[in-house]
PDB file of C-alpha atoms and ligand atoms in Angstrom:
ATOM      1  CA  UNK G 252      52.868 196.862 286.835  1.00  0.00           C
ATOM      2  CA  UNK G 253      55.110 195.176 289.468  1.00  0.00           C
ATOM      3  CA  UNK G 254      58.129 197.408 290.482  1.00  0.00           C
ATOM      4  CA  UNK G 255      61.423 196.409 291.938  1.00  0.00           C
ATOM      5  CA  UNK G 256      62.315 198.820 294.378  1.00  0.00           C
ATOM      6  CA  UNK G 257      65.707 198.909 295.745  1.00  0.00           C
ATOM      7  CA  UNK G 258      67.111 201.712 298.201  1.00  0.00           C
ATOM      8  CA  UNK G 259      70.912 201.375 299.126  1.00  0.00           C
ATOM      9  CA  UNK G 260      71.659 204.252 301.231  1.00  0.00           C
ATOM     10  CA  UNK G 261      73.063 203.403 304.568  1.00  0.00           C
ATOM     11  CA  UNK G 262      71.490 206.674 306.046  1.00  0.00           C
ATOM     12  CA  UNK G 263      67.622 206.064 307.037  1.00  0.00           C
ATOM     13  CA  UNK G 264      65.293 208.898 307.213  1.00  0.00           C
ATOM     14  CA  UNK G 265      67.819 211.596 306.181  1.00  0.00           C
ATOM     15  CA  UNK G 266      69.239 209.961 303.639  1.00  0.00           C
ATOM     16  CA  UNK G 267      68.138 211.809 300.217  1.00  0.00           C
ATOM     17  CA  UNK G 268      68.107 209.004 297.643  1.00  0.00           C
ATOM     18  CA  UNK G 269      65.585 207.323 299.807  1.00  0.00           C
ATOM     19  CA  UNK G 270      63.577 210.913 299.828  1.00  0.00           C
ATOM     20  CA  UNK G 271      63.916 210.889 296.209  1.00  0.00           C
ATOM     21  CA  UNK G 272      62.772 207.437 295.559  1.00  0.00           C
ATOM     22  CA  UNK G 273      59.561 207.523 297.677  1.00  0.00           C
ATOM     23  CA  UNK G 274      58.828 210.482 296.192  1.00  0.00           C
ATOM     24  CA  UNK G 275      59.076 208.825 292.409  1.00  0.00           C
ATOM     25  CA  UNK G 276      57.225 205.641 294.216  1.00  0.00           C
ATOM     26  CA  UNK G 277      54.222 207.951 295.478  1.00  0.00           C
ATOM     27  CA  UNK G 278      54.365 209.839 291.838  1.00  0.00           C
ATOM     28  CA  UNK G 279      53.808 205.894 290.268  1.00  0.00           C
ATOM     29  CA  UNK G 280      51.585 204.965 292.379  1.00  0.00           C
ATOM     30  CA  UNK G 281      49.245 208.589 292.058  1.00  0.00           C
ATOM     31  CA  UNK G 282      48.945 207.073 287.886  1.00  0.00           C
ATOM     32  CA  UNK G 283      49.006 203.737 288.481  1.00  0.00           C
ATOM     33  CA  UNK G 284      46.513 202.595 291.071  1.00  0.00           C
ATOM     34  CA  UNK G 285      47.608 198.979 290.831  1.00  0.00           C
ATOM     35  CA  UNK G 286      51.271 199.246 291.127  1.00  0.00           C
ATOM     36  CA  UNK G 287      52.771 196.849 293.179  1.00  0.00           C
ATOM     37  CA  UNK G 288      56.024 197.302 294.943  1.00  0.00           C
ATOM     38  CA  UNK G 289      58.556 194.752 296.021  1.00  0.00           C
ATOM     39  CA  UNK G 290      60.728 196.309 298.331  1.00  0.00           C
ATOM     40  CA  UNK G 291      64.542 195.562 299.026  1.00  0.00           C
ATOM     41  CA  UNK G 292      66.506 197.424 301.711  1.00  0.00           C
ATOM     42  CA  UNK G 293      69.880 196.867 301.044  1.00  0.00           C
ATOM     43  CA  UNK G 294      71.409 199.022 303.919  1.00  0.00           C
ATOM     44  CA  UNK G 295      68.734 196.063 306.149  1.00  0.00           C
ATOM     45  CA  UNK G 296      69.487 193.220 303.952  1.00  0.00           C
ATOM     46  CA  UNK G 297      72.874 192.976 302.036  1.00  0.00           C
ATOM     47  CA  UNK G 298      73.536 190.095 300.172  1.00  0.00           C
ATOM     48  CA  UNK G 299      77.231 188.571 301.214  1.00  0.00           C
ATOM     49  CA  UNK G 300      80.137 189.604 299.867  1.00  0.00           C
ATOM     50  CA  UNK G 301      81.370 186.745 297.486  1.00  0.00           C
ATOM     51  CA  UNK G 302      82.599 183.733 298.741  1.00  0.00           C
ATOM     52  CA  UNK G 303      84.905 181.136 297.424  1.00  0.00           C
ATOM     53  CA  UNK G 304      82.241 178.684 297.327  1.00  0.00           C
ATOM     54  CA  UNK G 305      79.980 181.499 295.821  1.00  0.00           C
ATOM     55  CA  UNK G 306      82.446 181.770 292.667  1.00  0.00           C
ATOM     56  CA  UNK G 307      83.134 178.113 291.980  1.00  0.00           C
ATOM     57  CA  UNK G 308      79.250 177.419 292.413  1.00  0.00           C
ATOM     58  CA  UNK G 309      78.188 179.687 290.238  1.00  0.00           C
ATOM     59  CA  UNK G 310      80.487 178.936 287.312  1.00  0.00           C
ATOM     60  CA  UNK G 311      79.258 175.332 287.823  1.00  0.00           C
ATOM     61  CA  UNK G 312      77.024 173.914 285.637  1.00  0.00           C
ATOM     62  CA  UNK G 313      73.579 173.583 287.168  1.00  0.00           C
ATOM     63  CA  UNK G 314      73.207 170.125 287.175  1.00  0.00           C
ATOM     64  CA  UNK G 315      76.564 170.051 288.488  1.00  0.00           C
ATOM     65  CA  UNK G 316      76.567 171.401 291.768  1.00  0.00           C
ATOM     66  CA  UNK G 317      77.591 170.125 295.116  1.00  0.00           C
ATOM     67  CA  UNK G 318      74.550 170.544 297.501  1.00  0.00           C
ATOM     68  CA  UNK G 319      76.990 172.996 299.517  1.00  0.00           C
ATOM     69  CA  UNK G 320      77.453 174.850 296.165  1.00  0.00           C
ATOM     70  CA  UNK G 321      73.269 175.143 295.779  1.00  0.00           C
ATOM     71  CA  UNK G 322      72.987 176.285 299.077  1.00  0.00           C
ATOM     72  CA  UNK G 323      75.469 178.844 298.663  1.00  0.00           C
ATOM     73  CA  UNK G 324      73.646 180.112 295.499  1.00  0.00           C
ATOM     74  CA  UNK G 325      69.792 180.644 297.470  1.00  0.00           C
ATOM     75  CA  UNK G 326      70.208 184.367 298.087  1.00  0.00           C
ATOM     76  CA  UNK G 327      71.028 185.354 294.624  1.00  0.00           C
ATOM     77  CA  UNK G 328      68.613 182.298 292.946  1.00  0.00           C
ATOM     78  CA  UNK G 329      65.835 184.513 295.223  1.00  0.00           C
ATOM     79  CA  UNK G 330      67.329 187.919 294.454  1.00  0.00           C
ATOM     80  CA  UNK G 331      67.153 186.807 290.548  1.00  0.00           C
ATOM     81  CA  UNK G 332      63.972 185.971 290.640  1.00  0.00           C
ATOM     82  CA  UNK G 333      62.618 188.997 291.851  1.00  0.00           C
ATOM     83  CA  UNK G 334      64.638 190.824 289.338  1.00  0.00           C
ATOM     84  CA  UNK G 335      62.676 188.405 286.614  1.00  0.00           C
ATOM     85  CA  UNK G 336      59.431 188.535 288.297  1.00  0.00           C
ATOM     86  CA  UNK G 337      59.200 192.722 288.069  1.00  0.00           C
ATOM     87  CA  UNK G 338      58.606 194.787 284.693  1.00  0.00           C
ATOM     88  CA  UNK G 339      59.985 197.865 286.164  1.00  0.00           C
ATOM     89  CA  UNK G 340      63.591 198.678 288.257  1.00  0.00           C
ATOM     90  CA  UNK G 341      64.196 201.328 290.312  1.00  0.00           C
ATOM     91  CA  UNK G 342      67.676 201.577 292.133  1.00  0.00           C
ATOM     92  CA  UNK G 343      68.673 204.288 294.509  1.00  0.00           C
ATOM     93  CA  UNK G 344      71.776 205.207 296.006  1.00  0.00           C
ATOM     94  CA  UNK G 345      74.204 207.734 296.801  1.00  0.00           C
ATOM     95  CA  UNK G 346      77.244 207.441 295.505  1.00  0.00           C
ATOM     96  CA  UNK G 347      80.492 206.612 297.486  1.00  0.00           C
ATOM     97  CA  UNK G 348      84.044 206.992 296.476  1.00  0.00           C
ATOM     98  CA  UNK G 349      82.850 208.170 292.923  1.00  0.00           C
ATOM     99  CA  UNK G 350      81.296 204.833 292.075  1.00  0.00           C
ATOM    100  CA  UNK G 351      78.132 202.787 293.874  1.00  0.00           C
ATOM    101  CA  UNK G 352      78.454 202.033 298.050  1.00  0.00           C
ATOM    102  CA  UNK G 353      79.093 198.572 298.803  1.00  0.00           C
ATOM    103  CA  UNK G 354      75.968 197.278 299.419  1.00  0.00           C
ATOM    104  CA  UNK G 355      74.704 197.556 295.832  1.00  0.00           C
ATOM    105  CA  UNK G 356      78.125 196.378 294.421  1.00  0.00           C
ATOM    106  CA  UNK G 357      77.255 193.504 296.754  1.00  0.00           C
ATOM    107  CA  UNK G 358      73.726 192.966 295.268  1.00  0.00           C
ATOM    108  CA  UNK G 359      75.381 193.206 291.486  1.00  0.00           C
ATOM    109  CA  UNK G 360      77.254 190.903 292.195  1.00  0.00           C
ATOM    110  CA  UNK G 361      74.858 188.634 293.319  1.00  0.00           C
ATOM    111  CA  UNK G 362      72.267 189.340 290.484  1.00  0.00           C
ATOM    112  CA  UNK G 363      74.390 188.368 287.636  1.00  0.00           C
ATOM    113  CA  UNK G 364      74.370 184.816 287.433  1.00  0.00           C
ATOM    114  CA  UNK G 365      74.455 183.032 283.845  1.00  0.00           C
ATOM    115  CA  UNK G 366      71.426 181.003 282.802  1.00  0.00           C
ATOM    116  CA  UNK G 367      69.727 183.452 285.194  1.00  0.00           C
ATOM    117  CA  UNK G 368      70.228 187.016 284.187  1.00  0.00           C
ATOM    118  CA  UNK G 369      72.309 186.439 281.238  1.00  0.00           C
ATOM    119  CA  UNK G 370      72.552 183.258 279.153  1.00  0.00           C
ATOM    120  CA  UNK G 371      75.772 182.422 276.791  1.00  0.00           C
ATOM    121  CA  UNK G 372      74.730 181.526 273.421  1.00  0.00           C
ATOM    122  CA  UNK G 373      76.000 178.235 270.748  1.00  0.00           C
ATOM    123  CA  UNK G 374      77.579 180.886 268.455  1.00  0.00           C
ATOM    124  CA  UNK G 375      79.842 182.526 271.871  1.00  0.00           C
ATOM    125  CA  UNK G 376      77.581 185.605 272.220  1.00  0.00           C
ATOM    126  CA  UNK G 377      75.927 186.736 276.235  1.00  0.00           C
ATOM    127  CA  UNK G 378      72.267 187.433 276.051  1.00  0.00           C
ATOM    128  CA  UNK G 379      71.007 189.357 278.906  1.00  0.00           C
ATOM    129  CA  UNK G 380      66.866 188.235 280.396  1.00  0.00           C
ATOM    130  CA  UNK G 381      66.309 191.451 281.960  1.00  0.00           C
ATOM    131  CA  UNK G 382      65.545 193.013 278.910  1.00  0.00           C
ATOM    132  CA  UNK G 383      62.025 194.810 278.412  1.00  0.00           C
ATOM    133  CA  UNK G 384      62.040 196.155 281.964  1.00  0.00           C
ATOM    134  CA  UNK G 385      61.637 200.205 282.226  1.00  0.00           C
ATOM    135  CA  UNK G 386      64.912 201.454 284.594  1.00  0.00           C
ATOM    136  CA  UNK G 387      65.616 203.541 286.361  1.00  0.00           C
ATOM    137  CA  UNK G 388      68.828 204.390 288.359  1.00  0.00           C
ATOM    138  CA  UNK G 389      68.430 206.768 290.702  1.00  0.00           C
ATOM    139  CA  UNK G 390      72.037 208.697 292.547  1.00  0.00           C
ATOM    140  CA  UNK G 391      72.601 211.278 295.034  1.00  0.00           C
ATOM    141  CA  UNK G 392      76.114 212.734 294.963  1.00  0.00           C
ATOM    142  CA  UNK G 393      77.557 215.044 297.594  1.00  0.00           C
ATOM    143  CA  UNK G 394      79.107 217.188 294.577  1.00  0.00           C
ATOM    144  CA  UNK G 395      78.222 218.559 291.179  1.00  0.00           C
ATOM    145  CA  UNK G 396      79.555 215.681 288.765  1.00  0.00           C
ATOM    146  CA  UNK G 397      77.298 217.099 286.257  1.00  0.00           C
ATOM    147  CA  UNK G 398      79.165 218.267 282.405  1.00  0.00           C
ATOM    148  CA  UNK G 399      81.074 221.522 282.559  1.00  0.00           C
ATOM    149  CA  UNK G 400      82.186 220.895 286.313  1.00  0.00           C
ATOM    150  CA  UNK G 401      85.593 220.030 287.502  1.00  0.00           C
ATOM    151  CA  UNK G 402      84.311 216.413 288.719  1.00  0.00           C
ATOM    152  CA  UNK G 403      82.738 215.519 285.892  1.00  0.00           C
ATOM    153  CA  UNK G 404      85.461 213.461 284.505  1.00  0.00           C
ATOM    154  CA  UNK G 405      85.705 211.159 288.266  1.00  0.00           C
ATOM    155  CA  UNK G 406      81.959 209.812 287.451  1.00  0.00           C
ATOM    156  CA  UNK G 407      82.509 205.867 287.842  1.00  0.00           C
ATOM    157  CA  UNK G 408      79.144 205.282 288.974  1.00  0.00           C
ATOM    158  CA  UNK G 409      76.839 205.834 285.722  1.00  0.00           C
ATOM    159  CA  UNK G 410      79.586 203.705 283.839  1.00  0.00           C
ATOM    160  CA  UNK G 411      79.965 201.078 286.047  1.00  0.00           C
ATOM    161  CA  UNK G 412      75.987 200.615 286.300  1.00  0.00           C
ATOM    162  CA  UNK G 413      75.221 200.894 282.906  1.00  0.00           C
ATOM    163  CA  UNK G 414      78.052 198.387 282.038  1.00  0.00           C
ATOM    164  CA  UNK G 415      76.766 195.390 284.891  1.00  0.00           C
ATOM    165  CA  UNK G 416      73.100 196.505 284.256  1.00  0.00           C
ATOM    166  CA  UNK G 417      73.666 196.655 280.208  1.00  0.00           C
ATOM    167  CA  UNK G 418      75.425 192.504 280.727  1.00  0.00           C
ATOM    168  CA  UNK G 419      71.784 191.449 281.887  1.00  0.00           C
ATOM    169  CA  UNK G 420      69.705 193.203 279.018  1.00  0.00           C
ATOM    170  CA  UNK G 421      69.061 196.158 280.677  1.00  0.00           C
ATOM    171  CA  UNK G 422      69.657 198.611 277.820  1.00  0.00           C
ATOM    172  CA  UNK G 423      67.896 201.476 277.961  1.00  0.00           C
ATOM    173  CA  UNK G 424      68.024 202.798 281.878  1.00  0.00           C
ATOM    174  CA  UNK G 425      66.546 206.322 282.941  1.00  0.00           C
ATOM    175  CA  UNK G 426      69.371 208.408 285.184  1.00  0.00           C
ATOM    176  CA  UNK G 427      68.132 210.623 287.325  1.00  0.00           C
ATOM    177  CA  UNK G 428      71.156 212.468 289.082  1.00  0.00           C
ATOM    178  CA  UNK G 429      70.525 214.576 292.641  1.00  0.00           C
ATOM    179  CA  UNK G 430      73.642 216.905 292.642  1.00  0.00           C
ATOM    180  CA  UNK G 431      75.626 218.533 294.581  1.00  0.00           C
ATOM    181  CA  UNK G 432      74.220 217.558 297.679  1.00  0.00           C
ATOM    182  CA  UNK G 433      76.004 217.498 301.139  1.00  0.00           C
ATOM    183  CA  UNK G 434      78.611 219.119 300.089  1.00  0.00           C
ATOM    184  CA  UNK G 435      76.934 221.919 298.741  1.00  0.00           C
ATOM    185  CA  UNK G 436      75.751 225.269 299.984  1.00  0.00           C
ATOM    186  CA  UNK G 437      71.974 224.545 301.293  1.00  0.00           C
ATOM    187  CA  UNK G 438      70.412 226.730 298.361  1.00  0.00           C
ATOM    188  CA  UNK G 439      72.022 224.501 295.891  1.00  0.00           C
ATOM    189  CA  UNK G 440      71.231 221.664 297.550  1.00  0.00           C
ATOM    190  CA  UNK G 441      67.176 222.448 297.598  1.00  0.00           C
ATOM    191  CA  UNK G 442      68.163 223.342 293.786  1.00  0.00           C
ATOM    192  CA  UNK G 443      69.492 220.265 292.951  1.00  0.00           C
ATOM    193  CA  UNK G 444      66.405 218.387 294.779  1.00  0.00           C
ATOM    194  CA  UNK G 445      63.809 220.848 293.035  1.00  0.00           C
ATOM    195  CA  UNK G 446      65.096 219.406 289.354  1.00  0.00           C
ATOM    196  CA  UNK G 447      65.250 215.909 290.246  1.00  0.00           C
ATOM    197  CA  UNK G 448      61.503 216.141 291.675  1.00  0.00           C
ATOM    198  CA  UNK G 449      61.219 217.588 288.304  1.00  0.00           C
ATOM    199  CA  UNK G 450      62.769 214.578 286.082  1.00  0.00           C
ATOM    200  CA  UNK G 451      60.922 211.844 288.884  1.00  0.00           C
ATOM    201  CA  UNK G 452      57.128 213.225 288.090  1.00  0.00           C
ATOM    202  CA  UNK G 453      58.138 213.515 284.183  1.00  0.00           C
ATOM    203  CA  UNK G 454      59.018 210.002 284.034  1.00  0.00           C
ATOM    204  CA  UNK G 455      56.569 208.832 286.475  1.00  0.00           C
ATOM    205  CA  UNK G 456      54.086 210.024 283.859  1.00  0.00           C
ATOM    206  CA  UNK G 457      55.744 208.548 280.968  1.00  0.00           C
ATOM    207  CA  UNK G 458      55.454 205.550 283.014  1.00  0.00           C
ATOM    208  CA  UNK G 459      52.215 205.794 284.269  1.00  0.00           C
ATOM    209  CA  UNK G 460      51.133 206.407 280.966  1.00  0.00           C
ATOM    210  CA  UNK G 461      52.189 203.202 279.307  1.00  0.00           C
ATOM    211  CA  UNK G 462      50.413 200.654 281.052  1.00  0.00           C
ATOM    212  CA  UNK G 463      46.435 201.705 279.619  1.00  0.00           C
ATOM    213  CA  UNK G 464      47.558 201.298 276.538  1.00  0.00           C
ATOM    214  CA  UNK G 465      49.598 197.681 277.225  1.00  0.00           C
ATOM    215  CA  UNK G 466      46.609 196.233 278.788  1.00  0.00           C
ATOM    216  CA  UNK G 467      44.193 197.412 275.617  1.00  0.00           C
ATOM    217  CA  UNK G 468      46.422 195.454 273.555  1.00  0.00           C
ATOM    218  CA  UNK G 469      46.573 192.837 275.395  1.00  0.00           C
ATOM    219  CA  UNK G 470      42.470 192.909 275.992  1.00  0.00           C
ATOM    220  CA  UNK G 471      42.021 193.267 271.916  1.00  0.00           C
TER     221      UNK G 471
HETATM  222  C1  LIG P 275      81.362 207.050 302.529  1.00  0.00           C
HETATM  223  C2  LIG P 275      80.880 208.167 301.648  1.00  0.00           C
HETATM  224  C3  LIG P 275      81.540 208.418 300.456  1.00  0.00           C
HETATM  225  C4  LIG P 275      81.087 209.456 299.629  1.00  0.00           C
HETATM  226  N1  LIG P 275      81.741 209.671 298.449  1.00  0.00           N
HETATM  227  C5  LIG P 275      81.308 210.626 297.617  1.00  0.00           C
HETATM  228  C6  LIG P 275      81.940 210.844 296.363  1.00  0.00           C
HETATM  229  O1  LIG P 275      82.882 210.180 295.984  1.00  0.00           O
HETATM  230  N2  LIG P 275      81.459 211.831 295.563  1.00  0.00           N
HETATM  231  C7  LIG P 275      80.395 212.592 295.916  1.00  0.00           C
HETATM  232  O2  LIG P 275      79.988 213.447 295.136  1.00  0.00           O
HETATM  233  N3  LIG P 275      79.760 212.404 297.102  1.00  0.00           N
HETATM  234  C8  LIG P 275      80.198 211.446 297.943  1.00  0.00           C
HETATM  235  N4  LIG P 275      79.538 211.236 299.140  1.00  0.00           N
HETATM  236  C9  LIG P 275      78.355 212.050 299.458  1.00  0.00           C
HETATM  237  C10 LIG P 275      77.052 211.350 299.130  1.00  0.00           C
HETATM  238  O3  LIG P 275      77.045 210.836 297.820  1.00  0.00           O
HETATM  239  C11 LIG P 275      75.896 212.369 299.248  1.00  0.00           C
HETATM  240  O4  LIG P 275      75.880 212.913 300.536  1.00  0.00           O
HETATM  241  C12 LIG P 275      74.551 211.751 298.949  1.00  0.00           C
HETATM  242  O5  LIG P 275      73.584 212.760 298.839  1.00  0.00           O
HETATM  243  C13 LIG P 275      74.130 210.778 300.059  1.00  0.00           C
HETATM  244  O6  LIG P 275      72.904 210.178 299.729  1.00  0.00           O
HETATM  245  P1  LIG P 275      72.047 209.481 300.900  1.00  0.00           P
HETATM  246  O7  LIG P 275      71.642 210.599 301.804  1.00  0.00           O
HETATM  247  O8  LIG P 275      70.908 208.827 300.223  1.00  0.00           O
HETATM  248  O9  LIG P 275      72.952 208.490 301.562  1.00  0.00           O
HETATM  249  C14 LIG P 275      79.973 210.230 299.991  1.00  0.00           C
HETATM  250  C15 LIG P 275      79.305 209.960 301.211  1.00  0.00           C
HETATM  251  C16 LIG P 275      79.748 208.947 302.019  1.00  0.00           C
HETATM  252  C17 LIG P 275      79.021 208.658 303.310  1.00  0.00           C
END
């Protein structure tokens, strides 16, 4: 299995999506011997925020395009193809301002480009290619979003990723929600840790788990 592995936190070593998703990463690799990990730091490497050229090259037909207008495209041709190139996705980040930090709104962005990551149909219909992939979005938030709490209803994040994700076929993701973090009393925070490491080594195992029996069928 070849994972995807995106961290978007700005914070480095404190930061506690990044704790959380080398902790799932280490849980993978325990069950899966042969993982391997493409890694993309986006708090290291953001892509850049849109440019004119950017939008009028990418609404260009291929065979269309200026050489200017190609060379604008190269980061996101590259970050597509690592997108297409991995069977499983794993995004971290916190979340800012109720919805994802800038960074990864930079990187979607980038990563939906048509005839790439989604193709238009003859009959008008938008077929997303990253369909197939296991998902998994993983978010820190500084307070308790989760149902029953006041802040429940300002959750733009798990909306606003499963709409961008759900335009490029990925339709079934995994959320796995840290919360209430930093703005939280320190018990709940170790709480709130405690059942995500729960959820990560669950679905590590459901992951870990799937891959014997692909490459069976694929032997017989
Ligand atoms: C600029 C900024 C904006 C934030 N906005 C929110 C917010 O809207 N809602 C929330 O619950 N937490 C918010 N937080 C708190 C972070 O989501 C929380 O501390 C998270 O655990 C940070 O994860 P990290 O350590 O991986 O960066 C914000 C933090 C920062 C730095």
């Amino acid at each position: 299995m070849k994972l995807l592995h995106v961290d978007a936190s700005p914070k480095s070593e404190n930061s506690s999506s990044r704790t959380l998703s080398r902790y799932f990463v280490d849980q993978l690799r325990a069950r899966l011997p042969l993982l391997s990990i493409d890694y993309l730091d986006l708090a290291a490497e953001a892509p850049p925020a849109i440019t004119e050229l950017f939008a009028r090259a990418t609404y260009t037909p291929a065979d269309e395009r200026t050489a200017e207008m190609r060379e604008a495209l190269k980061v996101s041709d590259a970050l597509c193809a690592r997108l297409l190139g991995a069977d499983a996705l794993l995004f971290a980040m916190p979340m800012h301002n109720w919805t994802m930090p800038a960074a990864f709104k930079a990187f979607v962005d980038t990563i939906v480009r048509g005839g790439l990551t989604y193709v238009a149909t003859d009959d008008g219909r938008y077929v997303g290619t990253l369909g197939g992939r296991k998902t998994l979005f993983l978010t820190t938030r500084g307070v308790d979003l989760r149902p029953g709490t006041p802040f429940v209803a300002m959750d733009a994040l798990t909306p606003s990723l499963r709409a961008a994700f759900g335009f490029i076929g990925v339709s079934d993701p995994v959320f796995v929600d840290a919360q209430p973090m930093q703005f939280a009393h320190e018990v709940e925070r170790a709480a709130a840790m405690r059942r995500a490491r729960v959820e990560l080594s669950t679905l590590a195992e459901a992951w870990g788990s799937i891959e014997p029996r692909a490459a069976l069928s694929k032997v017989g």
